[in-house]
Short mmCIF file of C-alpha atoms and ligand atoms in Angstrom, two decimals:
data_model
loop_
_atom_site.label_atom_id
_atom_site.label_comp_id
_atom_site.label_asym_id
_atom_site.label_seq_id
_atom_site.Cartn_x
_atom_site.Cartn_y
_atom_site.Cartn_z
CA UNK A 1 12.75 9.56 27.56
CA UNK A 2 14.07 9.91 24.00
CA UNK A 3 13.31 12.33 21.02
CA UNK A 4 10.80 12.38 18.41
CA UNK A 5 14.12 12.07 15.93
CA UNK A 6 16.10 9.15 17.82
CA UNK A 7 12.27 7.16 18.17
CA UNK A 8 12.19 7.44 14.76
CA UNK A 9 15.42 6.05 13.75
CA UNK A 10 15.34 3.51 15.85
CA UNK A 11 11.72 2.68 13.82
CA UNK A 12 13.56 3.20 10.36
CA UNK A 13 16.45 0.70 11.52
CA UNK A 14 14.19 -2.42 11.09
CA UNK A 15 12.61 -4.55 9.86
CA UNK A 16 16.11 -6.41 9.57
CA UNK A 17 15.01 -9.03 7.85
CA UNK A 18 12.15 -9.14 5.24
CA UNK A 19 9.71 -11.91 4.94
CA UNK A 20 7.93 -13.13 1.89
CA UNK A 21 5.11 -15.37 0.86
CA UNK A 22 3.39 -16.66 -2.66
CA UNK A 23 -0.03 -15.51 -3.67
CA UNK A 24 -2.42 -16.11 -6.37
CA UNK A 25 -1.97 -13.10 -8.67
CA UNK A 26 -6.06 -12.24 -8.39
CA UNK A 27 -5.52 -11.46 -4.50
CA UNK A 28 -1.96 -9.30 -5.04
CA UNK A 29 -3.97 -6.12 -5.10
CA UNK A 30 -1.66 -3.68 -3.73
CA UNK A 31 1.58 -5.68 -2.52
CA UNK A 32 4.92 -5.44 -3.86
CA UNK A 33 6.75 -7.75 -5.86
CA UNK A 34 9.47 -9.30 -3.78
CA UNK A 35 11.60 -10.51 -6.57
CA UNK A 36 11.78 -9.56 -10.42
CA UNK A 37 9.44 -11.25 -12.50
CA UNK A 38 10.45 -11.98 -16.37
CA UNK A 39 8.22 -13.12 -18.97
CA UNK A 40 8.01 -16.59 -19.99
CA UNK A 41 6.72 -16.02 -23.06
CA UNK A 42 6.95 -13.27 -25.94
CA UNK A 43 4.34 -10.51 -26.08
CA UNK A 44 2.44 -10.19 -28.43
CA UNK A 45 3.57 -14.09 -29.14
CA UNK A 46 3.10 -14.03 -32.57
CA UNK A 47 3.19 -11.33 -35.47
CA UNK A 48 -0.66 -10.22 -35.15
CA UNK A 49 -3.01 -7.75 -37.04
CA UNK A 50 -3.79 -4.52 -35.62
CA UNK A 51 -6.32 -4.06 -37.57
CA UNK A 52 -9.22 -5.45 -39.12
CA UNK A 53 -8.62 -5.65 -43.22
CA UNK A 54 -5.77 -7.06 -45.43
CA UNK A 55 -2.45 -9.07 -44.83
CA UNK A 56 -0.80 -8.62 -48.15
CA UNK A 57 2.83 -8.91 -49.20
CA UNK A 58 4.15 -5.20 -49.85
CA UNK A 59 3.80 -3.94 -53.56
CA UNK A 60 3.45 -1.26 -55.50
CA UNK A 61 0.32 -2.76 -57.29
CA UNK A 62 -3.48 -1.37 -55.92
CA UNK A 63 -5.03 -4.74 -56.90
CA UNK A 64 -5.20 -8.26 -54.87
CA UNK A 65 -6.85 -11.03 -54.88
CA UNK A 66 -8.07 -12.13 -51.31
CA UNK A 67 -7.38 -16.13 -50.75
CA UNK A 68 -7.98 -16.66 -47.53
CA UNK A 69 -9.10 -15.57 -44.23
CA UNK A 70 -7.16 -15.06 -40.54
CA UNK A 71 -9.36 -14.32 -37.58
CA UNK A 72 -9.01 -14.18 -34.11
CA UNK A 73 -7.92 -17.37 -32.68
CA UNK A 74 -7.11 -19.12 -36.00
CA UNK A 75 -3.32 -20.85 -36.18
CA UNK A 76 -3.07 -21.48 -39.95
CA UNK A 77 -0.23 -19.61 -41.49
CA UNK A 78 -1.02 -19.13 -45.19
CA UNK A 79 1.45 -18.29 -47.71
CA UNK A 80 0.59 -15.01 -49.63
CA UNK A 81 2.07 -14.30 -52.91
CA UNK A 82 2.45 -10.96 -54.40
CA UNK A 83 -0.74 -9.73 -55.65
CA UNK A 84 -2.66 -11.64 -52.99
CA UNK A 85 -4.32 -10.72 -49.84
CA UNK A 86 -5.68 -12.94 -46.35
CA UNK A 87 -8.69 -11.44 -45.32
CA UNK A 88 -7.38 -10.49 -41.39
CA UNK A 89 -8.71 -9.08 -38.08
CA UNK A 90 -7.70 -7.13 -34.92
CA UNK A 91 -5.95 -9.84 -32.95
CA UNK A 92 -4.94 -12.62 -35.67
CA UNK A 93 -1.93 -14.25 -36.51
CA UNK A 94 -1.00 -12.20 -39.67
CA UNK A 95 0.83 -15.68 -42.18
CA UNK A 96 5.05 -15.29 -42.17
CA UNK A 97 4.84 -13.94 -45.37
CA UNK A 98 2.81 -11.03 -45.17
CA UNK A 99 4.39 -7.95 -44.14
CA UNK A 100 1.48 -5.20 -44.15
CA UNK A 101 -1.87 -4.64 -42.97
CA UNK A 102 -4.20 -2.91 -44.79
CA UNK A 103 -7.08 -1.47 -43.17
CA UNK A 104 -10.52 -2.22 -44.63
CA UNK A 105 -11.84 1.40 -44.45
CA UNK A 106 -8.90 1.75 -46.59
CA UNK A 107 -10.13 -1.04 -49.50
CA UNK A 108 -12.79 -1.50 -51.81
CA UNK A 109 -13.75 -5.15 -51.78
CA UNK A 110 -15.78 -6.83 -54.97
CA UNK A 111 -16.12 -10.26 -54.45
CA UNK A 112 -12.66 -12.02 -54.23
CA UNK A 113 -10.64 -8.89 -55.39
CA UNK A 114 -9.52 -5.99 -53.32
CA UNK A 115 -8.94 -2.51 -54.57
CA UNK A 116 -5.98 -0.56 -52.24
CA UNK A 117 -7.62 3.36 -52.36
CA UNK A 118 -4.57 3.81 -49.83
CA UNK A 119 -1.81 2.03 -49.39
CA UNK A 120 -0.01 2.42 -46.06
CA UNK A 121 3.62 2.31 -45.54
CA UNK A 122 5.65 -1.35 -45.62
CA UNK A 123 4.93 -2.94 -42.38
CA UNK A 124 1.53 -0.73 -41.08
CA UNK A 125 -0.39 -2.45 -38.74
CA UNK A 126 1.31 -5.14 -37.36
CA UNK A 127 2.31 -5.77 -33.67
CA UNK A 128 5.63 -7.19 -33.87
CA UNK A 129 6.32 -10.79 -32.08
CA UNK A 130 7.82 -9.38 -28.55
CA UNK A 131 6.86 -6.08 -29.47
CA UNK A 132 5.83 -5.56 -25.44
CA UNK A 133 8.33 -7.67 -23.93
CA UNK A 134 10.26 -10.51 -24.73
CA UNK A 135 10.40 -14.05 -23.31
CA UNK A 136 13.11 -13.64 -20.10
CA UNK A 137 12.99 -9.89 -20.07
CA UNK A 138 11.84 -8.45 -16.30
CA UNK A 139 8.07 -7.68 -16.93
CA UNK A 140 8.16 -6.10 -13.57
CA UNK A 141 10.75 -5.60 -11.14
CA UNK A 142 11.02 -6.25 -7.49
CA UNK A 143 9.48 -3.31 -5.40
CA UNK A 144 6.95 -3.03 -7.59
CA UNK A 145 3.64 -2.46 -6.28
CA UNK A 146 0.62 -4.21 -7.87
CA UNK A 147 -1.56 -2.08 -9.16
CA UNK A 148 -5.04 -3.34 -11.28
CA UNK A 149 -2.64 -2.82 -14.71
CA UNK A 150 0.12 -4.65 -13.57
CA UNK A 151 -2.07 -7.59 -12.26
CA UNK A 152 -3.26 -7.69 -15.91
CA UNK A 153 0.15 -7.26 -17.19
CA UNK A 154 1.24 -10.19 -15.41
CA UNK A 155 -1.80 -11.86 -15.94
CA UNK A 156 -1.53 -11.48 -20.11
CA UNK A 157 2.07 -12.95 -19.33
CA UNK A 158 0.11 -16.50 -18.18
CA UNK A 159 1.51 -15.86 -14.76
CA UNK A 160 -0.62 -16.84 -12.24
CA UNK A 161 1.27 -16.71 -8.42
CA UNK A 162 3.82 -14.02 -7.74
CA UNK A 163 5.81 -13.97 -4.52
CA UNK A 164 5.26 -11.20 -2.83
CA UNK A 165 6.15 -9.25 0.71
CA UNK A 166 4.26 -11.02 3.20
CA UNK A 167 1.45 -9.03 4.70
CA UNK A 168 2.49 -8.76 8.45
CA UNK A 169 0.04 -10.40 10.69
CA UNK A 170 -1.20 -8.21 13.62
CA UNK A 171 -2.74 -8.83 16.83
CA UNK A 172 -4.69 -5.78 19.02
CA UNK A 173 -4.46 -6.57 22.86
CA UNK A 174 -6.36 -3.97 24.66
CA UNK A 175 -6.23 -3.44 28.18
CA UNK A 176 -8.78 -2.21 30.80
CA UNK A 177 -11.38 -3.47 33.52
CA UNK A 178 -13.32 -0.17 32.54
CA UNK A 179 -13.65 -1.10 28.37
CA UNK A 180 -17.51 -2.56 27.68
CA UNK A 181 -17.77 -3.90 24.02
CA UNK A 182 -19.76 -1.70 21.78
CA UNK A 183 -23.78 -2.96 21.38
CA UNK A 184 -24.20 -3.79 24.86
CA UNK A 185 -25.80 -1.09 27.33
CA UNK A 186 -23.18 0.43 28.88
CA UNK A 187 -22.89 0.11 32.55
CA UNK A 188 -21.97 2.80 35.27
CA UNK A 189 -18.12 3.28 35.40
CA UNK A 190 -17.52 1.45 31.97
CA UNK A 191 -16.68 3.33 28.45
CA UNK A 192 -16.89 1.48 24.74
CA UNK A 193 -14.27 -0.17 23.56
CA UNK A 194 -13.21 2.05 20.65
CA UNK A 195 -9.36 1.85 20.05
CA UNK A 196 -9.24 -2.16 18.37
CA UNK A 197 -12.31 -0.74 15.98
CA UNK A 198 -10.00 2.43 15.41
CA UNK A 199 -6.92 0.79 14.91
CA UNK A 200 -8.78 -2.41 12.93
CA UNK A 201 -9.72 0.51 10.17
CA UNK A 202 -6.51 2.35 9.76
CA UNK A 203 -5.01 -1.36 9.51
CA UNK A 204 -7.37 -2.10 6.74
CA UNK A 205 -6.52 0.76 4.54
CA UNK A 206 -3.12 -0.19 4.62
CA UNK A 207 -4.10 -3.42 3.43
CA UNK A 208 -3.81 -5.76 6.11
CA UNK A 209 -7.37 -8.02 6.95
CA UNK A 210 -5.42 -10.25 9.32
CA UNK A 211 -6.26 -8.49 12.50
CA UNK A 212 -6.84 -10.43 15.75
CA UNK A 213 -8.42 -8.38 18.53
CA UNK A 214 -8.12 -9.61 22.71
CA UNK A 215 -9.43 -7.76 25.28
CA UNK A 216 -7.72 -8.47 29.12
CA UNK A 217 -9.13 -6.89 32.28
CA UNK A 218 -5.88 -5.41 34.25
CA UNK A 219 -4.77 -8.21 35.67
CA UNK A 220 -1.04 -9.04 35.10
CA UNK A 221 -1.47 -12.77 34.68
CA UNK A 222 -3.60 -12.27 32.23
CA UNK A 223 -1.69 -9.67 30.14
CA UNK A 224 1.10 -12.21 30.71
CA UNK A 225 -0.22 -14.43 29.33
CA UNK A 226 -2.03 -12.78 26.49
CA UNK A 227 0.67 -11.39 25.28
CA UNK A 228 2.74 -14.66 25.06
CA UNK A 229 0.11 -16.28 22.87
CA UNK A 230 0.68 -13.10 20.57
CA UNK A 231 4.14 -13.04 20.18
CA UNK A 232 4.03 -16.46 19.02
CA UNK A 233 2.03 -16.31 16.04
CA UNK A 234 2.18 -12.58 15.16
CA UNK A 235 4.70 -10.28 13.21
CA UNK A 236 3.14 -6.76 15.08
CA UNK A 237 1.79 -7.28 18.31
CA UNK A 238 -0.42 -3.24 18.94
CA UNK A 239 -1.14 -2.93 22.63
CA UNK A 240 -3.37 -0.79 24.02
CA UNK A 241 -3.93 0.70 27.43
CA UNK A 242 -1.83 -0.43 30.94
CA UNK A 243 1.73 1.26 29.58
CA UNK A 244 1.46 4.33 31.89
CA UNK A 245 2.88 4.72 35.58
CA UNK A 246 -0.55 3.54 37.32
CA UNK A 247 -0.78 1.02 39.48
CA UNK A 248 -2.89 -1.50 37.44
CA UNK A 249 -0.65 -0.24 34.23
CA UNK A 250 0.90 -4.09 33.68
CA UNK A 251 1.56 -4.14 30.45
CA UNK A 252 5.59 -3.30 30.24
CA UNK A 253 6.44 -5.56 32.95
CA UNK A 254 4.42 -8.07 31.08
CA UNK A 255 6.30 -7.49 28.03
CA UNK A 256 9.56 -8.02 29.37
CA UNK A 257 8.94 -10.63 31.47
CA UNK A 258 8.06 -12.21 28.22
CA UNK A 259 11.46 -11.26 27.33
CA UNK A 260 10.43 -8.74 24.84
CA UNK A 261 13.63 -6.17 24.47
CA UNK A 262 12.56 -2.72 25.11
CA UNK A 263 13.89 -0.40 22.02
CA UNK A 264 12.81 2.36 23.76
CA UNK A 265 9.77 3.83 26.14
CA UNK A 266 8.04 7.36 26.49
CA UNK A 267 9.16 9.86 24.11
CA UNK A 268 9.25 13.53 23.99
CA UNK A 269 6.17 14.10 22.99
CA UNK A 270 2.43 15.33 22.87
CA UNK A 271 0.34 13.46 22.90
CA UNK A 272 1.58 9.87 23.25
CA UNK A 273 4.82 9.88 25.42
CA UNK A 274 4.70 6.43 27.25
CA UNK A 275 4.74 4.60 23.70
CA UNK A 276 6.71 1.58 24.23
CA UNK A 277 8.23 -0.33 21.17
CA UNK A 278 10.23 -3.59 21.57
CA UNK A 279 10.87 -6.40 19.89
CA UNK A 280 11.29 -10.49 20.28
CA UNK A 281 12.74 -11.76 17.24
CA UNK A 282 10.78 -10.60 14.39
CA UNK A 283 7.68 -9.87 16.33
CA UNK A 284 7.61 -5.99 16.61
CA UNK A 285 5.59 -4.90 19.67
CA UNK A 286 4.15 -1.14 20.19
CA UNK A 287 2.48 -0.43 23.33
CA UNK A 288 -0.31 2.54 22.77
CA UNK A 289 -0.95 4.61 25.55
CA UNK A 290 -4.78 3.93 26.05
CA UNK A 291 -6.48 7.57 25.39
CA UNK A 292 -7.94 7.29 22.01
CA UNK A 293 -6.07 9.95 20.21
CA UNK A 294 -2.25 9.32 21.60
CA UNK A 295 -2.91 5.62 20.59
CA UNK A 296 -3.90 6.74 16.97
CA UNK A 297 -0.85 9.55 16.76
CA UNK A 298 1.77 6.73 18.25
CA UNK A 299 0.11 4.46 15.04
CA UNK A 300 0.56 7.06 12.85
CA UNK A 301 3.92 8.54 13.13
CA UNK A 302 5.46 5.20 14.67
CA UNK A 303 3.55 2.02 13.96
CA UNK A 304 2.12 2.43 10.52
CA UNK A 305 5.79 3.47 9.23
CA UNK A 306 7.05 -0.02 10.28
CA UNK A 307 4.09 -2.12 8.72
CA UNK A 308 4.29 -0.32 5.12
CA UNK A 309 7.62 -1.22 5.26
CA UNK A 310 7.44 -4.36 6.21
CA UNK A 311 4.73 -4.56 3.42
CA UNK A 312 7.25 -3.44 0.85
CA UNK A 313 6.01 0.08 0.43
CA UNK A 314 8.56 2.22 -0.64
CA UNK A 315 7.12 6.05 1.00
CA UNK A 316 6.39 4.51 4.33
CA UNK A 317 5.79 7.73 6.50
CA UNK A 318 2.66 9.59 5.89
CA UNK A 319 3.55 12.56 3.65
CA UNK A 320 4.51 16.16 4.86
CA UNK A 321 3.66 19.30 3.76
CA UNK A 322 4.55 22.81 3.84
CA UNK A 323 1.61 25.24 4.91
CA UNK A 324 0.94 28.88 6.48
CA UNK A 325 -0.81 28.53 10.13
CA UNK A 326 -3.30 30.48 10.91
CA UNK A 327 -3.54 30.49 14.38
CA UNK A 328 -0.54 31.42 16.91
CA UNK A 329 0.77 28.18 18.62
CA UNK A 330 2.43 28.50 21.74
CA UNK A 331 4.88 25.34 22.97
CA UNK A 332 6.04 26.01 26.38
CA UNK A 333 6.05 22.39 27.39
CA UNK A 334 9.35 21.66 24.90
CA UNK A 335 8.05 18.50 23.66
CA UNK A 336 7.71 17.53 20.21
CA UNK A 337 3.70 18.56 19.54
CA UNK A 338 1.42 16.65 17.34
CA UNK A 339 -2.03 18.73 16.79
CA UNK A 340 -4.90 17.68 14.93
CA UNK A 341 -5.53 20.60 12.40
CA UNK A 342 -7.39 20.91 9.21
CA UNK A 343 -5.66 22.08 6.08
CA UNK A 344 -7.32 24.10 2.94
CA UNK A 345 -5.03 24.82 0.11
CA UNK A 346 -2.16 26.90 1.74
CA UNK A 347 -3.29 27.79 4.99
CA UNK A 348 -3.46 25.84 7.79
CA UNK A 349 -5.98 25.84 11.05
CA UNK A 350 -5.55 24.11 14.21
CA UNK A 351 -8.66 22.87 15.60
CA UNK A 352 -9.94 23.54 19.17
CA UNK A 353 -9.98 20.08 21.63
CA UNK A 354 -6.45 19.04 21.65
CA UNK A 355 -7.09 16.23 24.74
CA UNK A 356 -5.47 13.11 24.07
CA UNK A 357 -9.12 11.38 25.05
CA UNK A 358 -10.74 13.10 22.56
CA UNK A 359 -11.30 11.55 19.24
CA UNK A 360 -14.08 14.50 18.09
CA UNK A 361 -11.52 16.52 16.87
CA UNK A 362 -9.46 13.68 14.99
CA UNK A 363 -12.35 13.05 13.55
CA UNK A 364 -12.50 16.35 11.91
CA UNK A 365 -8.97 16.79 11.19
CA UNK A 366 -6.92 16.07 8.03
CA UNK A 367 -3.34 17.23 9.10
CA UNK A 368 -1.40 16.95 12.23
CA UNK A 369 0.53 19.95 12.55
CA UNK A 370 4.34 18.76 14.07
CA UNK A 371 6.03 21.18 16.27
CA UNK A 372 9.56 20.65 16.84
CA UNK A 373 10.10 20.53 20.97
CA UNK A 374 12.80 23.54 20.78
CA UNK A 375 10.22 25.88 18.78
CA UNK A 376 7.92 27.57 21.75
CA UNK A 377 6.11 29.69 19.87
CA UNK A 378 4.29 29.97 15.79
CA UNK A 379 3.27 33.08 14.77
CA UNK A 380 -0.04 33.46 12.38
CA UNK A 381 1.55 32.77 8.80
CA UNK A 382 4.10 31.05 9.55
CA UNK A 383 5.11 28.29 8.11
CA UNK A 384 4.49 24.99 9.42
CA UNK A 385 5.35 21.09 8.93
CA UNK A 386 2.14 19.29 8.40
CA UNK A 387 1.54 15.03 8.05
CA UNK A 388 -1.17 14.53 6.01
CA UNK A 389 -3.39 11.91 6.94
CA UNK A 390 -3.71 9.88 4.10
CA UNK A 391 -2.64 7.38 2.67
P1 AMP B 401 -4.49 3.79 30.07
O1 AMP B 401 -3.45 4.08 29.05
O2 AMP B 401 -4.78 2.33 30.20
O3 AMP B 401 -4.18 4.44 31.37
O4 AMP B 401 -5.83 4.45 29.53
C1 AMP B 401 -5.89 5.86 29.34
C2 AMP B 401 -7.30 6.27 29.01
O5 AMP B 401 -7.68 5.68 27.78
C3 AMP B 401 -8.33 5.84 30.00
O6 AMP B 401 -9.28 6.87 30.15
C4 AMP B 401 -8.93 4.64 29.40
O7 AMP B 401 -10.24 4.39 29.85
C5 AMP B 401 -8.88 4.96 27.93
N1 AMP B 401 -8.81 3.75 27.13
C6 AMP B 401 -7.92 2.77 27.31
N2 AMP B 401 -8.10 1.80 26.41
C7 AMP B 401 -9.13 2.17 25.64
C8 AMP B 401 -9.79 1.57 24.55
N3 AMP B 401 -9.41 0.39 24.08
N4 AMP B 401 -10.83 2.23 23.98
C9 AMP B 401 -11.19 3.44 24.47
N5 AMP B 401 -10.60 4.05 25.49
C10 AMP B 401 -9.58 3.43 26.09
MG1 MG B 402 -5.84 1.20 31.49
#
């Protein structure tokens, strides 16, 4: 049995090795550049109006004659003397030679002659040629995470594919002769299947869709050989269930007989201790205990970790927080305790229903309050380390 602290370094040591794919930039929602991308091209690429009025060559004089006309779109560059004005809008290429823009609420027009009521200062109004960025400068750098305005950025850029961290792919094997699908009546001696629906969500708001789910009865072959099929095509294998000391608990000889290395197994902790995590090349393998709410705290504080960084995510544990309990919490067992609690502002309150089968109070929590194994008792406003559950 190992601590809360070594588990978790042991988690923080890997991945070793990153992995990376290429995506179409429309799907790169929310993953992180894997190498810098520069800009093949200027932005804006041209000199172009920020306005919609006059291109004129700077003078002192108030009157010009307007010769011709630059819209959106157009390519002619016209040459402007002094004295004369194109006729210009938000967006167009503004001709080499003029050097302001003036704006039209700013002009009084009478047929081909302008009237300048005021004249702005020598260059007004024009977005200079690589004003943004210019061709071969990083637009974004690696680490970045794609947000909707960098998609667009890129996107304004003409770049279409970026290369990306590769979205592990993750296979849920859960184990149990007593686990009935949900929709079908359930039958005497069988529970719902709830941990792959559980574990599918929390998987999906970190951003990853490519979830296979297996269900094995406890039979040994069969975990055998389940979990070989896994290991071959997955990055995170999540099993659930059969990791305890029962006799129909299959799963870690199954693991290692499929030469998975164990990292480490049970930890001092509440709930959750037999969490397994191993690995076989880069094919990361956590073994939930099967009660609903130890497999969801072993996700939380171990799994999820490893898959946002793995994903490129730079703040990879949930967050902590500082907050004032407001209930006494006694810890004779000296294990690390995890409790589903619900914070409000400063003050937080642990919630009644602690079992490690019950997913009620989960439900209702937002926090997990962490209490270090060597600290046996909290007294009301004290201060406690909370994990937030978001994300
Ligand atoms: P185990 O870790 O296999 O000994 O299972 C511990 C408890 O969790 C048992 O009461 C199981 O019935 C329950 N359990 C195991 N797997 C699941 C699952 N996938 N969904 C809901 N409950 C489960
Ligand atoms: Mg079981």
């Amino acid at each position: 049995m190992i601590s809360v602290k070594n588990a978790l370094d042991i988690i923080d040591s890997f991945p070793k090795i990153y992995t990376s794919e290429k995506v179409n930039l429309q799907d790169a929602l929310n993953l992180v550049l894997f190498e810098n991308v520069s800009s093949p091209i200027n932005m804006p690429p041209f000199r172009q109006s920020a306005m919609d009025g006059y291109a004129i060559k700077y003078s002192e004089q108030e009157k010009y004659t307007v010769v011709k006309e630059s819209k959106a779109g157009d390519s002619g560059n016209h040459s402007l003397k002094v004295g004369e004005a194109v006729r210009i809008f938000t967006g167009a290429l503004v001709p080499d030679d003029g050097d302001t823009v003036v704006m039209q609420e700013h002009v009084e027009r009478n047929g081909d002659s302008i009237l300048i009521q005021k004249m702005p200062e020598q260059f007004a109004n024009i977005r200079k040629t690589g004003e943004q960025i210019k061709v071969g400068e990083i637009a974004l750098k690696k680490g970045t995470k794609l947000n909707e305005a960098a998609i667009g950025f890129l996107a304004c850029l003409g770049i279409t594919t970026v290369t990306v961290y590769k979205i592990p792919k993750v296979t849920i094997l859960v184990t149990g002769n007593e686990l009935q699908k949900p929709g079908t009546d359930l039958e005497i001696g069988k529970i719902y299947e709830s941990n792959s629906v559980m574990l599918k969500a929390v998987l999906q708001k970190s951003g990853i869709k490519d979830v296979e789910i297996i269900a094995v009865k406890d039979d040994y072959q069969e975990t055998k050989t389940s979990i070989k099929n896994a290991l071959e095509i997955n990055d995170i294998l999540l099993v659930s269930g059969g990791i305890s000391v029962g006799d129909y608990d299959f799963v870690k000889e199954a693991l290692l007989e499929n030469k998975v290395e164990e990292l480490f197994y049970k930890i001092n902790q509440k709930p959750g201790k037999p969490l397994w995590f191993g690995k076989k090349q880069n094919t990361y393998v956590f073994a939930l205990p099967g009660n609903p709410a130890s497999a969801l705290t072993c996700f939380y504080i171990y799994a999820l970790p490893l898959i946002r960084k793995m994903c490129g995510y730079k703040n990879n544990h949930l967050q902590k927080v500082i907050a004032k309990s407001k209930s006494v919490i006694k810890n004779p067992s000296q294990k690390t305790l995890f409790l589903k609690a619900n914070l409000e502002g400063e003050f937080v309150e642990v919630l009644q229903g602690q079992s490690s089968a019950m997913l009620y109070t989960y439900a209702m929590s937002n926090v997990l309050i962490c209490v270090a194994s060597e600290t046996a008792e909290i007294k009301i406003g004290e201060e406690v380390t909370c994990i937030k559950l978001e994300m």
